[in-house]
Coordinates of C-alpha atoms and ligand atoms in Angstrom, one line a residue:
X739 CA 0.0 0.0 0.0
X740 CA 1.1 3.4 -0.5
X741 CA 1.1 6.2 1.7
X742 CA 2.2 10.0 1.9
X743 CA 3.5 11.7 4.8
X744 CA 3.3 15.4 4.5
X745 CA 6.6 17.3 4.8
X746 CA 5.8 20.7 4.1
X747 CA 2.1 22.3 4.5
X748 CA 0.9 24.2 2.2
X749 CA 0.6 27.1 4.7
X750 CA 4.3 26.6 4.5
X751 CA 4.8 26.2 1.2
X752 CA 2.9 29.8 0.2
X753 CA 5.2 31.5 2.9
X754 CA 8.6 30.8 1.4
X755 CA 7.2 30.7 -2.1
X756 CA 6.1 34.3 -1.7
X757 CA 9.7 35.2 0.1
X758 CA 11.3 33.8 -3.5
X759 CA 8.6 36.2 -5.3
X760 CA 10.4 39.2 -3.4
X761 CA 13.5 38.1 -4.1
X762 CA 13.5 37.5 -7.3
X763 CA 11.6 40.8 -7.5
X764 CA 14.4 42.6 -6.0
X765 CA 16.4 40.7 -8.5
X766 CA 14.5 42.0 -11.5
X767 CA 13.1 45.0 -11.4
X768 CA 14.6 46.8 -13.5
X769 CA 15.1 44.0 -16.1
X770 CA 13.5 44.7 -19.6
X771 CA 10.5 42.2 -20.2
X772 CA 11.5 39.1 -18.0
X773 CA 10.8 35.7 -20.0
X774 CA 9.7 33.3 -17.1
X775 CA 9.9 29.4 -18.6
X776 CA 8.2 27.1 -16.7
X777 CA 9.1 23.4 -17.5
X778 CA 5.6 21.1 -17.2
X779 CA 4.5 19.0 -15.5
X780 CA 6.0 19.1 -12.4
X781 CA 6.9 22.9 -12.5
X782 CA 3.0 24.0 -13.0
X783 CA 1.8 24.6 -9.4
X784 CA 4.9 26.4 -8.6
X785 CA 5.0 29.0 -11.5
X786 CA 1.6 29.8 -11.2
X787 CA 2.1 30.7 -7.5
X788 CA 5.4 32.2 -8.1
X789 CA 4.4 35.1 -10.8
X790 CA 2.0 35.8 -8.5
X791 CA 4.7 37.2 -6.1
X792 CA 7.0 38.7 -8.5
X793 CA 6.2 42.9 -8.3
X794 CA 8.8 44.4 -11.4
X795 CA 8.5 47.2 -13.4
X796 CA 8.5 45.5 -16.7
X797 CA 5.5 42.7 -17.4
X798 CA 7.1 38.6 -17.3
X799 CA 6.4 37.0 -20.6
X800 CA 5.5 33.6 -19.4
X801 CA 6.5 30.4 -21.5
X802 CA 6.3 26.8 -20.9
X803 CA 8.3 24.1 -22.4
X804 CA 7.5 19.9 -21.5
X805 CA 10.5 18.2 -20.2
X806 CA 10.5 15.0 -19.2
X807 CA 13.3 12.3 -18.0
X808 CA 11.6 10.3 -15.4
X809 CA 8.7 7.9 -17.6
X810 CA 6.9 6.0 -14.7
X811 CA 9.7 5.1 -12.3
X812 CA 10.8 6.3 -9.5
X813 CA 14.7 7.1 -10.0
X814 CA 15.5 9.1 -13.4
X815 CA 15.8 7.2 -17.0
X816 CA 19.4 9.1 -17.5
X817 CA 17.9 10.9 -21.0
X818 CA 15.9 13.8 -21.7
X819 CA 13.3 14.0 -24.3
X820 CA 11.3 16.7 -25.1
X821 CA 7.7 16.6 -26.0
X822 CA 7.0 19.8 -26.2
X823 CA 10.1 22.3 -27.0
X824 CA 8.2 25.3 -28.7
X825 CA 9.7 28.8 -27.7
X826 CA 8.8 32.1 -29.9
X827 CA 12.3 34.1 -30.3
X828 CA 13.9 35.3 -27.4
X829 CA 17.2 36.2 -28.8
X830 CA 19.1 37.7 -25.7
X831 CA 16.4 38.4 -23.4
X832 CA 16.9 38.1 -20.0
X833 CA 15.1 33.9 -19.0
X834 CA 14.4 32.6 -15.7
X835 CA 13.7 28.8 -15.5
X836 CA 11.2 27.8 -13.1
X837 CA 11.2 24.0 -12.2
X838 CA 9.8 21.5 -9.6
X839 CA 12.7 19.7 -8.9
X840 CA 16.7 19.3 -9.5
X841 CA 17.9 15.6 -8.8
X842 CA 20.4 14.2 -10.9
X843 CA 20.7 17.7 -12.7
X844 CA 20.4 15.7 -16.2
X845 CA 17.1 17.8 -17.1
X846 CA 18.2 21.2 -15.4
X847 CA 21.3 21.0 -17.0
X848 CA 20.3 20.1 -20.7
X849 CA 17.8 23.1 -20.6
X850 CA 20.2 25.6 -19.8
X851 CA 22.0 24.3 -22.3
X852 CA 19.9 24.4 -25.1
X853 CA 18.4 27.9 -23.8
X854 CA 22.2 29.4 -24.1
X855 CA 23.3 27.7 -27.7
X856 CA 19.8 28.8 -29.2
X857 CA 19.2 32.4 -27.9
X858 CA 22.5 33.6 -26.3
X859 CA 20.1 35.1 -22.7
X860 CA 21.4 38.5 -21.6
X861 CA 21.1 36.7 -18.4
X862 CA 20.1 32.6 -17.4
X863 CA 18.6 31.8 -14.1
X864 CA 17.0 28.9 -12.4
X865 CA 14.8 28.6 -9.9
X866 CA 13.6 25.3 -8.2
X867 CA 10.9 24.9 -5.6
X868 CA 12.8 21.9 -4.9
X869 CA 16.7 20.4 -4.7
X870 CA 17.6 17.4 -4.0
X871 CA 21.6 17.5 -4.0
X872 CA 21.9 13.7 -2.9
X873 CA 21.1 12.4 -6.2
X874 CA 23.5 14.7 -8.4
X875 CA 24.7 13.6 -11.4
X876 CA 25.5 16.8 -13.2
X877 CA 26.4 19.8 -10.9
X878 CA 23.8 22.3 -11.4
X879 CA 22.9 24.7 -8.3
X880 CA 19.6 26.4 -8.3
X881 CA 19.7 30.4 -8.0
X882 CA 16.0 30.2 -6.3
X883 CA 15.5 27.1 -4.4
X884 CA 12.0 26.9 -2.0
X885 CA 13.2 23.8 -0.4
X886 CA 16.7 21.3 -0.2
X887 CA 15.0 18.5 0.7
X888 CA 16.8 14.7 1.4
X889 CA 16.9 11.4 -0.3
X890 CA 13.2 10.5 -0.8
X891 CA 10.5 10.4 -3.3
X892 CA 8.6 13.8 -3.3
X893 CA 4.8 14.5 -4.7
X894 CA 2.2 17.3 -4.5
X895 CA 2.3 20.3 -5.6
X896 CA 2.9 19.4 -9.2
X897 CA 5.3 16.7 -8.4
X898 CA 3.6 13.4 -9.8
X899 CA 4.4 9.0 -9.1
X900 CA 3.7 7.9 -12.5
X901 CA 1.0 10.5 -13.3
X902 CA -0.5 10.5 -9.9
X903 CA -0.5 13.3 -6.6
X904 CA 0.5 16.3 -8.9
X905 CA -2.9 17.8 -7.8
X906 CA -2.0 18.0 -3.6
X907 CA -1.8 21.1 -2.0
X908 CA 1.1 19.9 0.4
X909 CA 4.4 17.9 -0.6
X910 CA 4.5 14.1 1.0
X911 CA 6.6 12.3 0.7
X912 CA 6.1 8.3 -0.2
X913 CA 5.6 5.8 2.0
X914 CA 5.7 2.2 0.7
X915 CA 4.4 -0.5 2.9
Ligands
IMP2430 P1 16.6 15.3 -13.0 O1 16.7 15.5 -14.5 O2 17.1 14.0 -12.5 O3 17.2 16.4 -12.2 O4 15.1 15.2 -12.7 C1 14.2 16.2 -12.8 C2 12.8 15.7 -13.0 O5 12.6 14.4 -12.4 C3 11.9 16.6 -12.2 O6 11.5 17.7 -13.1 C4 10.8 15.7 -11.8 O7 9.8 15.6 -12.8 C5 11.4 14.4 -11.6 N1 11.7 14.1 -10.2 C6 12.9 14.0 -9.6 N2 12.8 13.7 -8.3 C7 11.5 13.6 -8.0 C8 10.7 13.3 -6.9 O8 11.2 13.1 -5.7 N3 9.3 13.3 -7.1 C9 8.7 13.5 -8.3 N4 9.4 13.8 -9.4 C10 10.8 13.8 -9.3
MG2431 MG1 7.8 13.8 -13.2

């Protein structure tokens, strides 16, 4: 059977999701026409709190791109693919990534990546609601992180087990018994 313990409330998680939005505000204010990328699925619940937070002069242009390197397990397949990968032109604009989660680093790192070789950003960030520096494979270190969190598998709040608990207001953690 499996069960989920919570680990942060969502009480909890609003507060320091709305300390990121300040700082990142701070961060950008005066940046010309921020382009916020939010990489689905996971990375849904917290970009749409997020944005919410984030007070600059200049409106975000908000994009989304579907990563996904996991399938239905539990530990990650080692490759990215990329079924949805559709950005309009944002030649040397100033991007911040906004993701769910960086484990081994494989999917963090490949976006960057591919964001720098196609549009050459004026500046590249990344914020994560979550890090998980156990599991590293590729260093990669989060500029915005909500959370570090251990050595377990995480859902809620847009995290998902194969498709499943994206939709939960608090992230648990799971419990197999
Ligand atoms: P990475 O490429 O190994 O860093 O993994 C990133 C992706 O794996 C995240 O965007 C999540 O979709 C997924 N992932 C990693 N750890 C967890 C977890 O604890 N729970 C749910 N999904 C996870
Ligand atoms: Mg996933």
């Amino acid at each position: 059977m499996t069960k989920i313990k919570e680990i942060y409330s969502s009480e909890k998680i609003r507060q320091r999701v709305a300390e990121l939005g300040v700082e990142i505000s701070r961060d950008y204010e005066t940046i010309e026409r921020p382009v916020i990328i939010g990489v689905l699925k996971g990375g849904f619940s917290f970009l749409s709190d997020l944005v919410k937070h984030i007070k600059v002069t200049d409106s975000l242009q908000i994009e989304f791109v579907h990563l996904s390197s996991y399938g239905a397990a539990t530990v990650s397949s080692g490759t990215v693919q990329t079924p949805y990968l559709n950005l309009p032109n944002i030649l040397n604009r100033h991007i911040l990534v906004v993701e769910d989660i960086v484990d081994s680093g494989r999917t963090a790192s490949f976006f960057l990546e591919y964001l720098n070789d196609q549009f050459l950003p004026a500046s590249l960030k990344l914020a994560s609601f979550l890090d998980k520096p156990a599991r590293r494979v590729i260093p990669v270190k989060p500029d915005y992180t909500g959370f570090v969190v251990g050595d377990s598998f995480l859902v809620g709040y847009g995290l998902d087990y194969a498709e499943k608990y994206r939709e939960l207001p608090y992230l648990g953690e799971i419990i197999t018994e």
